[in-house]
PDB file of C-alpha atoms and ligand atoms in Angstrom:
ATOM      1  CA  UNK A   1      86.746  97.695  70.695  1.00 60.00           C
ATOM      2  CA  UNK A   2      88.724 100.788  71.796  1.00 62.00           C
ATOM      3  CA  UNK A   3      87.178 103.626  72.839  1.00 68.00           C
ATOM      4  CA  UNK A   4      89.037 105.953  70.159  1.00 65.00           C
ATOM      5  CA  UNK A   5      87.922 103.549  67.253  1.00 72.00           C
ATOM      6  CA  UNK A   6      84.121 103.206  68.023  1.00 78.00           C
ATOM      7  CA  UNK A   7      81.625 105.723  66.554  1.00 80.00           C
ATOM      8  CA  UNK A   8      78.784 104.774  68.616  1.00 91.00           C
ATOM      9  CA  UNK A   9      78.010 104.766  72.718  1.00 95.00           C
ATOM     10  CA  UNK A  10      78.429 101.095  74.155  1.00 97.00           C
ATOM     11  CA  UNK A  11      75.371  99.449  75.312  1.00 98.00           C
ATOM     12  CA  UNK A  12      75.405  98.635  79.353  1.00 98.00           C
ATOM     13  CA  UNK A  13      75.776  94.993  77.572  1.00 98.00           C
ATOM     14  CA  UNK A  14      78.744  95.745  75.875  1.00 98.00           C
ATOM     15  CA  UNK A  15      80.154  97.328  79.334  1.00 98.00           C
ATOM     16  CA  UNK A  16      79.603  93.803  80.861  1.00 98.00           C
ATOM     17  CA  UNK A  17      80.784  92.210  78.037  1.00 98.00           C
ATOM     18  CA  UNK A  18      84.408  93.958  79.076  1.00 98.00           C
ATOM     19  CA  UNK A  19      84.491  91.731  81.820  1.00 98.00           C
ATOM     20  CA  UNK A  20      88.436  90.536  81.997  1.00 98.00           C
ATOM     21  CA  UNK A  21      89.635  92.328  78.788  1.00 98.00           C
ATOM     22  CA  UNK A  22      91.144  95.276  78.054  1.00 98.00           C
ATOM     23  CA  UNK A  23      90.371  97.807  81.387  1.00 98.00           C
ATOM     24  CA  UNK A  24      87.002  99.615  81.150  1.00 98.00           C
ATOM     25  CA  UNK A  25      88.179 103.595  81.049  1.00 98.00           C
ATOM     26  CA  UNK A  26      85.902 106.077  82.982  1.00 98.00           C
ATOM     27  CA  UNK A  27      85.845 109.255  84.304  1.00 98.00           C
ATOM     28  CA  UNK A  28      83.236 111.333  85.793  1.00 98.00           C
ATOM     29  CA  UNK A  29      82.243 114.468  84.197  1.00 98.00           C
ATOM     30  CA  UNK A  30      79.711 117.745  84.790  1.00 98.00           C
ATOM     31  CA  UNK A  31      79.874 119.939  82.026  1.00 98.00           C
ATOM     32  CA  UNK A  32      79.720 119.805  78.007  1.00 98.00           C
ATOM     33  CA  UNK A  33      82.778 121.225  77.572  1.00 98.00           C
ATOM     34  CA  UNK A  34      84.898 118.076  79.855  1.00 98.00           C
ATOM     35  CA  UNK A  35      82.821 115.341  78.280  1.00 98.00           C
ATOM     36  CA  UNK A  36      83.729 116.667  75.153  1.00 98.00           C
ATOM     37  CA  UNK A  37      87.514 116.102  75.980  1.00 98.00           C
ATOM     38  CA  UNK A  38      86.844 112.729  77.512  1.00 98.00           C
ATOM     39  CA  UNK A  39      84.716 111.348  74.464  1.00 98.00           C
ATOM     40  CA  UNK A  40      87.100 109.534  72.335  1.00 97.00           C
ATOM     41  CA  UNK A  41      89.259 108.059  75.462  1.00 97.00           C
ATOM     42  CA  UNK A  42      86.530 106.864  77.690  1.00 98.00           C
ATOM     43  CA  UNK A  43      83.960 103.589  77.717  1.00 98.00           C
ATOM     44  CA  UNK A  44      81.712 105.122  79.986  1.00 98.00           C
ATOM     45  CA  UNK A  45      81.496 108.918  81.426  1.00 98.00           C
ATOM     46  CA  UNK A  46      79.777 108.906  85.092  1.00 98.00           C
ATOM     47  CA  UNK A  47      77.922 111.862  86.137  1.00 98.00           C
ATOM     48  CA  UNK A  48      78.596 111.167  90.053  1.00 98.00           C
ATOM     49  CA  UNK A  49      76.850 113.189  92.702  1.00 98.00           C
ATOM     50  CA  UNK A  50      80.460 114.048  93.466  1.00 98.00           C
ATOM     51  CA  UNK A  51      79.101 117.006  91.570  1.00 98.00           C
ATOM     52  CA  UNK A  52      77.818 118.675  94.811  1.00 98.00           C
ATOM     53  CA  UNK A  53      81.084 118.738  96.247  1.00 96.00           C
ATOM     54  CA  UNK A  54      83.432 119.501  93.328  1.00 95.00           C
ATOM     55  CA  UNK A  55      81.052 122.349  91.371  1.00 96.00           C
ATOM     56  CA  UNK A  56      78.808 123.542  93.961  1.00 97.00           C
ATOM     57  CA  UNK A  57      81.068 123.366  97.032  1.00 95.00           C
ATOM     58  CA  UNK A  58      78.901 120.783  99.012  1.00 97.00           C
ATOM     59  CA  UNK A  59      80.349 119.083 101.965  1.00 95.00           C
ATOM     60  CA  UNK A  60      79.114 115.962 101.375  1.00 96.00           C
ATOM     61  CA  UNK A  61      77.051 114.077  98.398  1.00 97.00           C
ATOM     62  CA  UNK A  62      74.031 114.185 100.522  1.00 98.00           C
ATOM     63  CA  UNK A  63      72.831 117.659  98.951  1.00 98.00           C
ATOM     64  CA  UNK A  64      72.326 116.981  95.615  1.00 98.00           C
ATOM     65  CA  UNK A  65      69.338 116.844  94.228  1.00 98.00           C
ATOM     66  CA  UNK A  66      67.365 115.220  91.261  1.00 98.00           C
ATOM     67  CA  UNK A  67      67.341 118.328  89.191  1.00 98.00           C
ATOM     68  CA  UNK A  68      70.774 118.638  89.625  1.00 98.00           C
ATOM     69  CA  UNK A  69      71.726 115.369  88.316  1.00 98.00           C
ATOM     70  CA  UNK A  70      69.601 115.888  85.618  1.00 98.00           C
ATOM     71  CA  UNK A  71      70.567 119.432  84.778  1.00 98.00           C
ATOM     72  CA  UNK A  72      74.231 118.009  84.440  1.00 98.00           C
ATOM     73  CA  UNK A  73      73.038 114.733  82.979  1.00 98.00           C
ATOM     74  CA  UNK A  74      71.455 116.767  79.987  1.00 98.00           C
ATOM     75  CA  UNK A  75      75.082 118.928  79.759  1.00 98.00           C
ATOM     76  CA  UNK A  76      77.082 115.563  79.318  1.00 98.00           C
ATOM     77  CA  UNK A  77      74.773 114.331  76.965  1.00 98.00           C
ATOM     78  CA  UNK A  78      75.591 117.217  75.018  1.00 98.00           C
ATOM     79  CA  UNK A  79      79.288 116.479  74.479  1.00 98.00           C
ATOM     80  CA  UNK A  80      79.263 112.484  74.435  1.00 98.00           C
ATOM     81  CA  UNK A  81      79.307 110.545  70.752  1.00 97.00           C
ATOM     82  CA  UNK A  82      80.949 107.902  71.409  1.00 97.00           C
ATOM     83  CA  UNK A  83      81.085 107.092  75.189  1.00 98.00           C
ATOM     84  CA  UNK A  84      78.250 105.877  77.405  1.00 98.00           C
ATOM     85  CA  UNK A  85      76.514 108.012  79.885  1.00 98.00           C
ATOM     86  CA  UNK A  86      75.804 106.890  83.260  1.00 98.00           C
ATOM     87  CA  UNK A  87      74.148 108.791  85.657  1.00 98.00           C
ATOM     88  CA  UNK A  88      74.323 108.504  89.561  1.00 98.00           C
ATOM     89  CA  UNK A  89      70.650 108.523  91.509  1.00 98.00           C
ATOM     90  CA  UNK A  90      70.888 111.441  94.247  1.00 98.00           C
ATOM     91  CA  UNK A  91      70.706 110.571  97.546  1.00 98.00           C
ATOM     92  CA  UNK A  92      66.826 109.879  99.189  1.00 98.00           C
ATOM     93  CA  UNK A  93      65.920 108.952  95.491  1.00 98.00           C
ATOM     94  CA  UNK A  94      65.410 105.578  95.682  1.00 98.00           C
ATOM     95  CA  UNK A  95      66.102 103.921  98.909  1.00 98.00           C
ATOM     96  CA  UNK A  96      62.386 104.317  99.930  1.00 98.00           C
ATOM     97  CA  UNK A  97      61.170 101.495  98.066  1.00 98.00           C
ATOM     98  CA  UNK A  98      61.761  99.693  94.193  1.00 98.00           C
ATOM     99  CA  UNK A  99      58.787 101.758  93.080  1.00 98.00           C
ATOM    100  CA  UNK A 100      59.649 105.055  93.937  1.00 98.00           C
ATOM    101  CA  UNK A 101      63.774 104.228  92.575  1.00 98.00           C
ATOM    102  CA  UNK A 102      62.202 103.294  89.033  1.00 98.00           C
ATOM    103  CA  UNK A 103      59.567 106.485  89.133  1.00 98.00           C
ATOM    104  CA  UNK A 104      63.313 108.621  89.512  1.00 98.00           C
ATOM    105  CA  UNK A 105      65.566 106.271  87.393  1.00 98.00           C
ATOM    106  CA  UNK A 106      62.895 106.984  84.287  1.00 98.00           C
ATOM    107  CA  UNK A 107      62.943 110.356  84.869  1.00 98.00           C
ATOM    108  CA  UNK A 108      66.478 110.417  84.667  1.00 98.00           C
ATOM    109  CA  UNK A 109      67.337 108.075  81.347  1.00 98.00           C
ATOM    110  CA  UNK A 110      63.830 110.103  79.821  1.00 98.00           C
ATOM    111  CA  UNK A 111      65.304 113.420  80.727  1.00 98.00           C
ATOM    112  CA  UNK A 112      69.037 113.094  80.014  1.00 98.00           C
ATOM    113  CA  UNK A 113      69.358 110.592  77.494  1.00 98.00           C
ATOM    114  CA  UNK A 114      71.638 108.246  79.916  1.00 98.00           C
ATOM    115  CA  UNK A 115      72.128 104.867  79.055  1.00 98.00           C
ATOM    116  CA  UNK A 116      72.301 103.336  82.660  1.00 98.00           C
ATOM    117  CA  UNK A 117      71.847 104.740  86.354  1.00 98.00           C
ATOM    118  CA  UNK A 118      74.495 103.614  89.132  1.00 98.00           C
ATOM    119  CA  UNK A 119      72.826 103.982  92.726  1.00 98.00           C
ATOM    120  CA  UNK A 120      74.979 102.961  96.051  1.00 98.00           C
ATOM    121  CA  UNK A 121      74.072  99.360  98.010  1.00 98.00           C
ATOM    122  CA  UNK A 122      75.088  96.076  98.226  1.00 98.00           C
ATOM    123  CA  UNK A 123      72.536  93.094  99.424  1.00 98.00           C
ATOM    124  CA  UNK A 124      70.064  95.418 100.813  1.00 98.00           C
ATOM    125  CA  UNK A 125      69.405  97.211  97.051  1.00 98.00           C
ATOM    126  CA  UNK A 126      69.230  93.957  95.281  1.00 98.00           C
ATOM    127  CA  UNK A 127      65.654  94.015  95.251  1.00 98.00           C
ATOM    128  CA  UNK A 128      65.395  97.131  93.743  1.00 98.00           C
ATOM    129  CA  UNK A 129      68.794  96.686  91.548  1.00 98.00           C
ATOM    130  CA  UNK A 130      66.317  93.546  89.988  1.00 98.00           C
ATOM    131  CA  UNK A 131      63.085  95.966  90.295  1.00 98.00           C
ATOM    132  CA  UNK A 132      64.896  98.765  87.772  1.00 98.00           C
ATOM    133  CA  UNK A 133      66.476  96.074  85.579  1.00 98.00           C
ATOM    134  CA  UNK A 134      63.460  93.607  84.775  1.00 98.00           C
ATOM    135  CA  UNK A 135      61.488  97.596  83.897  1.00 98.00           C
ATOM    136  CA  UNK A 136      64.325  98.376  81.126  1.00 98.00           C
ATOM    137  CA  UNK A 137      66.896 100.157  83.414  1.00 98.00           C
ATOM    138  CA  UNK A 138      70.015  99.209  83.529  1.00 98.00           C
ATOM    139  CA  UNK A 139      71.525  99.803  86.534  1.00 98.00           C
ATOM    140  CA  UNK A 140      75.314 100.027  87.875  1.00 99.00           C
ATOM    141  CA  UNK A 141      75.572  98.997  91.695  1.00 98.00           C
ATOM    142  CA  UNK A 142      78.497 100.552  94.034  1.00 98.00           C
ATOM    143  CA  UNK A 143      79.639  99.129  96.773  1.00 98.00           C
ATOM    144  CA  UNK A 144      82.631  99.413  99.369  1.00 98.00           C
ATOM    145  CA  UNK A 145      82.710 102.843 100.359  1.00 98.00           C
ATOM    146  CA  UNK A 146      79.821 104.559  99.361  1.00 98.00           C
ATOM    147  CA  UNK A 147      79.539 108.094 100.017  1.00 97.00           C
ATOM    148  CA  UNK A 148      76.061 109.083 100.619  1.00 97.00           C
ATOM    149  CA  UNK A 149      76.252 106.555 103.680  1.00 97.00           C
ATOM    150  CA  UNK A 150      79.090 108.328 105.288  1.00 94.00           C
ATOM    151  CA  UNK A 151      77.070 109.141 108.471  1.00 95.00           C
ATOM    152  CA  UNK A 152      76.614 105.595 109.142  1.00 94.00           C
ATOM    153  CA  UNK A 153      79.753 104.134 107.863  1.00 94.00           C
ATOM    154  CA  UNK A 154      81.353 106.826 110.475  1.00 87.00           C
ATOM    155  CA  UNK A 155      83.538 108.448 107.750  1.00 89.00           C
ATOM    156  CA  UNK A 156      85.424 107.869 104.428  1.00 92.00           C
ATOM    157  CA  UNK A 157      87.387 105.126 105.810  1.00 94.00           C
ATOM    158  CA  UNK A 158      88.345 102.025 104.051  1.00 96.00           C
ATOM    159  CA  UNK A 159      85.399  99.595 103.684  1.00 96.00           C
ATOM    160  CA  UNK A 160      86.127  95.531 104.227  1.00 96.00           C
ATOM    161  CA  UNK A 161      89.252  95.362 106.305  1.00 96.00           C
ATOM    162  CA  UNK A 162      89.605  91.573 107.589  1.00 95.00           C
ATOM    163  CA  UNK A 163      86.070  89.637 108.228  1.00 94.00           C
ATOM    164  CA  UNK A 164      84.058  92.416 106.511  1.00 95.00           C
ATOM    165  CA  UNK A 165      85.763  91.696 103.308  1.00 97.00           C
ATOM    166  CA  UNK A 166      82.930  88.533 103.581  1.00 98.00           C
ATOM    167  CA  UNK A 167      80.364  90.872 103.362  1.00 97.00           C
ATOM    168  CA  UNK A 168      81.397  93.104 100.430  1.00 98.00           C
ATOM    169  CA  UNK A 169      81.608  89.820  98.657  1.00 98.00           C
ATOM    170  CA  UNK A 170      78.196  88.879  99.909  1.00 98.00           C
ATOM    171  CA  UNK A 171      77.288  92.466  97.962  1.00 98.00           C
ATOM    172  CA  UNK A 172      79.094  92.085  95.200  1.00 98.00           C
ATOM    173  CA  UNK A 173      77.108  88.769  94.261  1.00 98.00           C
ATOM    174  CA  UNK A 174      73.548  90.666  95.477  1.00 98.00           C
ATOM    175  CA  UNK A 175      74.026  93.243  93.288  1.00 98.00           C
ATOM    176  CA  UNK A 176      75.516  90.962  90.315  1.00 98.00           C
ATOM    177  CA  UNK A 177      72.491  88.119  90.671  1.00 98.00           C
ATOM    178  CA  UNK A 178      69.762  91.017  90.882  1.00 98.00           C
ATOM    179  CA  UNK A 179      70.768  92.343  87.228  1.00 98.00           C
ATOM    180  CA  UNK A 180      73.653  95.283  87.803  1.00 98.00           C
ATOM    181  CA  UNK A 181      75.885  95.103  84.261  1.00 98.00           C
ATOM    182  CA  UNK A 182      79.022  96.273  86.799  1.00 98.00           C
ATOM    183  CA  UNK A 183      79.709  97.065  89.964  1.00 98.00           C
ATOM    184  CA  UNK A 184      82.106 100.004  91.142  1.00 98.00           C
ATOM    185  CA  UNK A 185      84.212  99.433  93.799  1.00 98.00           C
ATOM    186  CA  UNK A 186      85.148 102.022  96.367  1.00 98.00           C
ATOM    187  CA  UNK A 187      88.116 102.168  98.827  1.00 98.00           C
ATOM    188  CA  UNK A 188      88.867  98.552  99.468  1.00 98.00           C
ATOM    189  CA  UNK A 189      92.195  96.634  99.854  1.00 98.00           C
ATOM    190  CA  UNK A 190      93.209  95.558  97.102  1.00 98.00           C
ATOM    191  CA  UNK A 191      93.660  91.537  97.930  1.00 98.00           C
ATOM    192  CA  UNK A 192      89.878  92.334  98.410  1.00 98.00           C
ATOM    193  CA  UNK A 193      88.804  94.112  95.089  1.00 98.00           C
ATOM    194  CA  UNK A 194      90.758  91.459  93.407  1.00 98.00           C
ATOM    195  CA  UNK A 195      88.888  88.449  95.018  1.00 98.00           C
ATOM    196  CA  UNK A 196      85.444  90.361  94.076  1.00 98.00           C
ATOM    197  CA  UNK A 197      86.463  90.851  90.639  1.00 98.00           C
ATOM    198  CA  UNK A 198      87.519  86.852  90.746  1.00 98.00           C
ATOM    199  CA  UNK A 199      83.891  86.049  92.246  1.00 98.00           C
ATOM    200  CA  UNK A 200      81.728  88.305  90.014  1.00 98.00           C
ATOM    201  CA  UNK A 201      80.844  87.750  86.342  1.00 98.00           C
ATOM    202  CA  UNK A 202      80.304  91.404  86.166  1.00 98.00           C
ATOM    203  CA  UNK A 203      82.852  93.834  85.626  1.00 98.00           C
ATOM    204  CA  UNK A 204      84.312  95.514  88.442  1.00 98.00           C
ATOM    205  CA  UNK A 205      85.530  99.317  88.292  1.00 98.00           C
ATOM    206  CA  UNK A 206      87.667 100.161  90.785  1.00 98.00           C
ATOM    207  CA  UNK A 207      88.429 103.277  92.636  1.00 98.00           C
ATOM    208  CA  UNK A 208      90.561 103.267  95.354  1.00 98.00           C
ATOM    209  CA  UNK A 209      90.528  99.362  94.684  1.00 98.00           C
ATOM    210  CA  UNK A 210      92.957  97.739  92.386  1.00 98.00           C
ATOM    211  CA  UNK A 211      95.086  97.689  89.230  1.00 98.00           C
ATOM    212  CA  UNK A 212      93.092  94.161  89.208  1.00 98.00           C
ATOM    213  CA  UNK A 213      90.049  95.094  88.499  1.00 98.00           C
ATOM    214  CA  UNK A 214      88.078  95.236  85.173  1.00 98.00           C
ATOM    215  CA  UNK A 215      88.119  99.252  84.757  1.00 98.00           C
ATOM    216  CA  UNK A 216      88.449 102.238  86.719  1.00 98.00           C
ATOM    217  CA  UNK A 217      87.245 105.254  87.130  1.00 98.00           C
ATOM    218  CA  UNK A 218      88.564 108.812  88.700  1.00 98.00           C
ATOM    219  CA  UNK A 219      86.960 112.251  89.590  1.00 98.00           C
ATOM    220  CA  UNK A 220      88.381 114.133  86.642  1.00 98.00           C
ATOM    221  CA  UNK A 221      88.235 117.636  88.892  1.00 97.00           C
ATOM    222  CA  UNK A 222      90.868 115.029  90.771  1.00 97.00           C
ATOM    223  CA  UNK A 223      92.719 113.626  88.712  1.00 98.00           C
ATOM    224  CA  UNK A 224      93.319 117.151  86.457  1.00 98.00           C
ATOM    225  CA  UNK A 225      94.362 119.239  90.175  1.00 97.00           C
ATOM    226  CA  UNK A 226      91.278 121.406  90.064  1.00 95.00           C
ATOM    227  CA  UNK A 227      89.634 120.726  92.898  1.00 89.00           C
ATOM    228  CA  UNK A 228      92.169 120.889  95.556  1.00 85.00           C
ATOM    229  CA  UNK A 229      90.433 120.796  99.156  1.00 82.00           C
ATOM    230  CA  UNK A 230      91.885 117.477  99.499  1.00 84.00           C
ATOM    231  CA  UNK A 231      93.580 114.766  97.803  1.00 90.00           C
ATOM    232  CA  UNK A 232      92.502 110.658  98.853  1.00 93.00           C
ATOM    233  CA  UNK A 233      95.401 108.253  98.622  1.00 95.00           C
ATOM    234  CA  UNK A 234      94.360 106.990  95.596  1.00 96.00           C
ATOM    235  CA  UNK A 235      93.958 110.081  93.430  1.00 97.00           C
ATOM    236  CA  UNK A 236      96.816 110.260  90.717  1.00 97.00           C
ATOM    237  CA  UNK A 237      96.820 113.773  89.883  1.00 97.00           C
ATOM    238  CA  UNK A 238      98.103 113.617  86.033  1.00 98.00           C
ATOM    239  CA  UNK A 239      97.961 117.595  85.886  1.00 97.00           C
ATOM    240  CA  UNK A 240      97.828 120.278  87.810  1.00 97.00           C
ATOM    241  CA  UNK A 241      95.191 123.020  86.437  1.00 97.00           C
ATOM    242  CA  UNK A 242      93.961 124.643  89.580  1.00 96.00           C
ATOM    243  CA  UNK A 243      97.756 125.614  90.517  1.00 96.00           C
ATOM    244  CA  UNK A 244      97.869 126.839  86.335  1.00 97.00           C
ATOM    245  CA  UNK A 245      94.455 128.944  86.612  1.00 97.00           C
ATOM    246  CA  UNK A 246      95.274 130.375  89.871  1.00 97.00           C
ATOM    247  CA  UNK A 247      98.688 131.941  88.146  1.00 98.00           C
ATOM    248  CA  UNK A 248      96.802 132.746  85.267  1.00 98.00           C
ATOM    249  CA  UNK A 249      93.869 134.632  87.453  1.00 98.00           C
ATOM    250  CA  UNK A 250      97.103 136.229  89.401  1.00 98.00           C
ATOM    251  CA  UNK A 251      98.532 137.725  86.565  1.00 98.00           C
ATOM    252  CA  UNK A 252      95.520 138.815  84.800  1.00 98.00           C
ATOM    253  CA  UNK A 253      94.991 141.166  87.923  1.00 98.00           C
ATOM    254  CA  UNK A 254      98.198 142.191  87.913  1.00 98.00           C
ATOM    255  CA  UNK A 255      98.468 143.540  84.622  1.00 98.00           C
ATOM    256  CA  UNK A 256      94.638 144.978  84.985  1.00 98.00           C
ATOM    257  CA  UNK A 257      96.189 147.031  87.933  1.00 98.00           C
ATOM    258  CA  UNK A 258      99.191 148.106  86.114  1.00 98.00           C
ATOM    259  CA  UNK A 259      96.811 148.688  83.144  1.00 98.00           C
ATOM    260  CA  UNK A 260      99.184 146.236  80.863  1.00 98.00           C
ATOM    261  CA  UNK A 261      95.628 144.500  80.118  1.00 98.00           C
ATOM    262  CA  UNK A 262      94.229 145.109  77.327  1.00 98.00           C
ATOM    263  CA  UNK A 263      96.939 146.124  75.137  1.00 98.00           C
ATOM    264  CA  UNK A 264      96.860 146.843  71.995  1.00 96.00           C
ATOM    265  CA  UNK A 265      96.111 143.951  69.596  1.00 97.00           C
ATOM    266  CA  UNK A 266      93.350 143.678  72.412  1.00 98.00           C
ATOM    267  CA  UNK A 267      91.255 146.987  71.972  1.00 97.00           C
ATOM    268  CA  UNK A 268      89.736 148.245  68.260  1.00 96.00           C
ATOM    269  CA  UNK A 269      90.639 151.727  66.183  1.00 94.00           C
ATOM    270  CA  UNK A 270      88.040 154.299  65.387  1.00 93.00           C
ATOM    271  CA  UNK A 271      88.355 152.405  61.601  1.00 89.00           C
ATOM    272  CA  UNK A 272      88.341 149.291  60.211  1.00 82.00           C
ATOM    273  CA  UNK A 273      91.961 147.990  59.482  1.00 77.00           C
ATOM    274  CA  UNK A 274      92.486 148.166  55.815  1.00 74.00           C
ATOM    275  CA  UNK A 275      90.041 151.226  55.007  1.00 62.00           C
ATOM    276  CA  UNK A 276      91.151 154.858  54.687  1.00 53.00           C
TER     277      UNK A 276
HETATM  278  O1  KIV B   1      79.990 110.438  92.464  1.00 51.81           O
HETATM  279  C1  KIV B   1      81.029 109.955  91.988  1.00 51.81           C
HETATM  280  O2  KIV B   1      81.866 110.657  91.440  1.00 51.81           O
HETATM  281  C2  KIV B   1      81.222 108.520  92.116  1.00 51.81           C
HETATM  282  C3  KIV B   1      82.572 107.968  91.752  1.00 51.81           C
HETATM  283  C4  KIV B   1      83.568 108.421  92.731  1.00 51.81           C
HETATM  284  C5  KIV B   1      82.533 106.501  91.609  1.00 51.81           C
HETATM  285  O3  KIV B   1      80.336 107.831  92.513  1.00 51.81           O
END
């Protein structure tokens, strides 16, 4: 069903169940106000930890917290009807062991009303990917390039060039046998995205991956030109706000300086219009 004719959130089942149809739409989002615009045109809405970075000026995903996630988890809640919410686990939440990922993943879908967590890891979270999902969470894997690892992956280069392509495949099947209802992909080639999306009977949503895949998903701060410290190769930026709000902010102080702002259908008479 499209996203503009359904009146209720898919389940995580009905995500997987997308698997080689029409291409899962998803985008993340922050704030009420841009999950409200998203709602009718999106499957899922992703409240990444790319949050630290694009609204709080982070330089890297490592930063955010729990109480972030959920503070912004609880403000896309607010403006979803009719797409799922899926909520990324923070960084140091749940790499220490299955036990302490599920105590953080159930404070997360108790707190913010998400319908499935994604958390970053191939083979080596499959334990806990099947730990969360046998305990009623479902759980979205992401593999490739995945950010919070960035000091050990040396950067945000592409992930799986030549004979490591093998072992993002390995990690596609981990996280796909241990219970994950999809998989994101993150800065692969392409030839390689659409091989995993070949090998996996989940759906695969691609970023930086391939017109292949099952779905895809964007930073919408990206993809809209408002945030603007840098642009990956595989952003599409189908607007251009920030240049838009920075003339607008220009031009508001200019005409506050040359007192043009407020004028007059801005400012209120002594009197009620209409009355004496
Ligand atoms: O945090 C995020 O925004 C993400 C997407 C880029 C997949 O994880």
């Amino acid at each position: 069903m499209s996203a503009t004719a359904r009146k209720t959130a898919p389940l995580p089942d009905d995500i997987r169940a997308m698997k080689g149809g029409t291409p899962i739409v998803s985008l993340t989002a922050y704030t009420t106000p841009m999950a409200q615009l998203m709602d009718a045109h999106c499957d899922f809405v992703l409240v990444g930890d790319s949050v630290g970075m694009v609204l709080h000026g982070l330089p890297s995903t490592l930063g955010v917290t729990m109480e972030m996630m959920i503070l912004h988890g609880q403000a896309v809640r607010r403006g979803l009807r009719s797409a799922m919410m899926v909520v990324d686990m923070p960084f140091g939440s749940y790499e220490e062991s299955p036990e302490q990922a599920f105590r953080n993943a159930a404070r997360i879908m108790a707190e913010t009303g998400a319908g499935a967590v994604k958390l970053e890891g191939g083979t080596g979270m499959a334990d806990t990917i099947g730990f969360l999902t046998a305990r009623g969470i479902p759980v979205m894997a992401h593999i490739g390039l995945t950010p919070q690892s960035i000091n050990t992956l040396g950067g945000y280069r592409v992930q799986g060039r030549g004979e490591a392509g093998d072992g993002l495949v390995r990690d596609a099947r981990a996280v796909a046998e241990a219970g994950a209802f999809a998989v994101v992909l993150e800065k692969v080639p392409e030839a390689l995205a659409d091989r995993i999306t070949e090998t996996v009977a989940i759906p695969t949503i691609g970023i930086g991956a391939s017109a292949g895949c099952d779905g895809q998903v964007l930073v919408v701060d990206d993809m809209l030109g408002l945030f603007t410290a840098f642009k990956a190769k595989f952003v599409k930026r189908y607007a251009h706000l920030g240049d838009d709000a920075e003339t607008a902010i220009a031009t508001y102080a200019t005409e506050v300086r040359a007192r043009l702002f407020p004028a007059a259908e801005h400012v209120f008479a002594d009197t009620p219009p209409g009355r004496g």
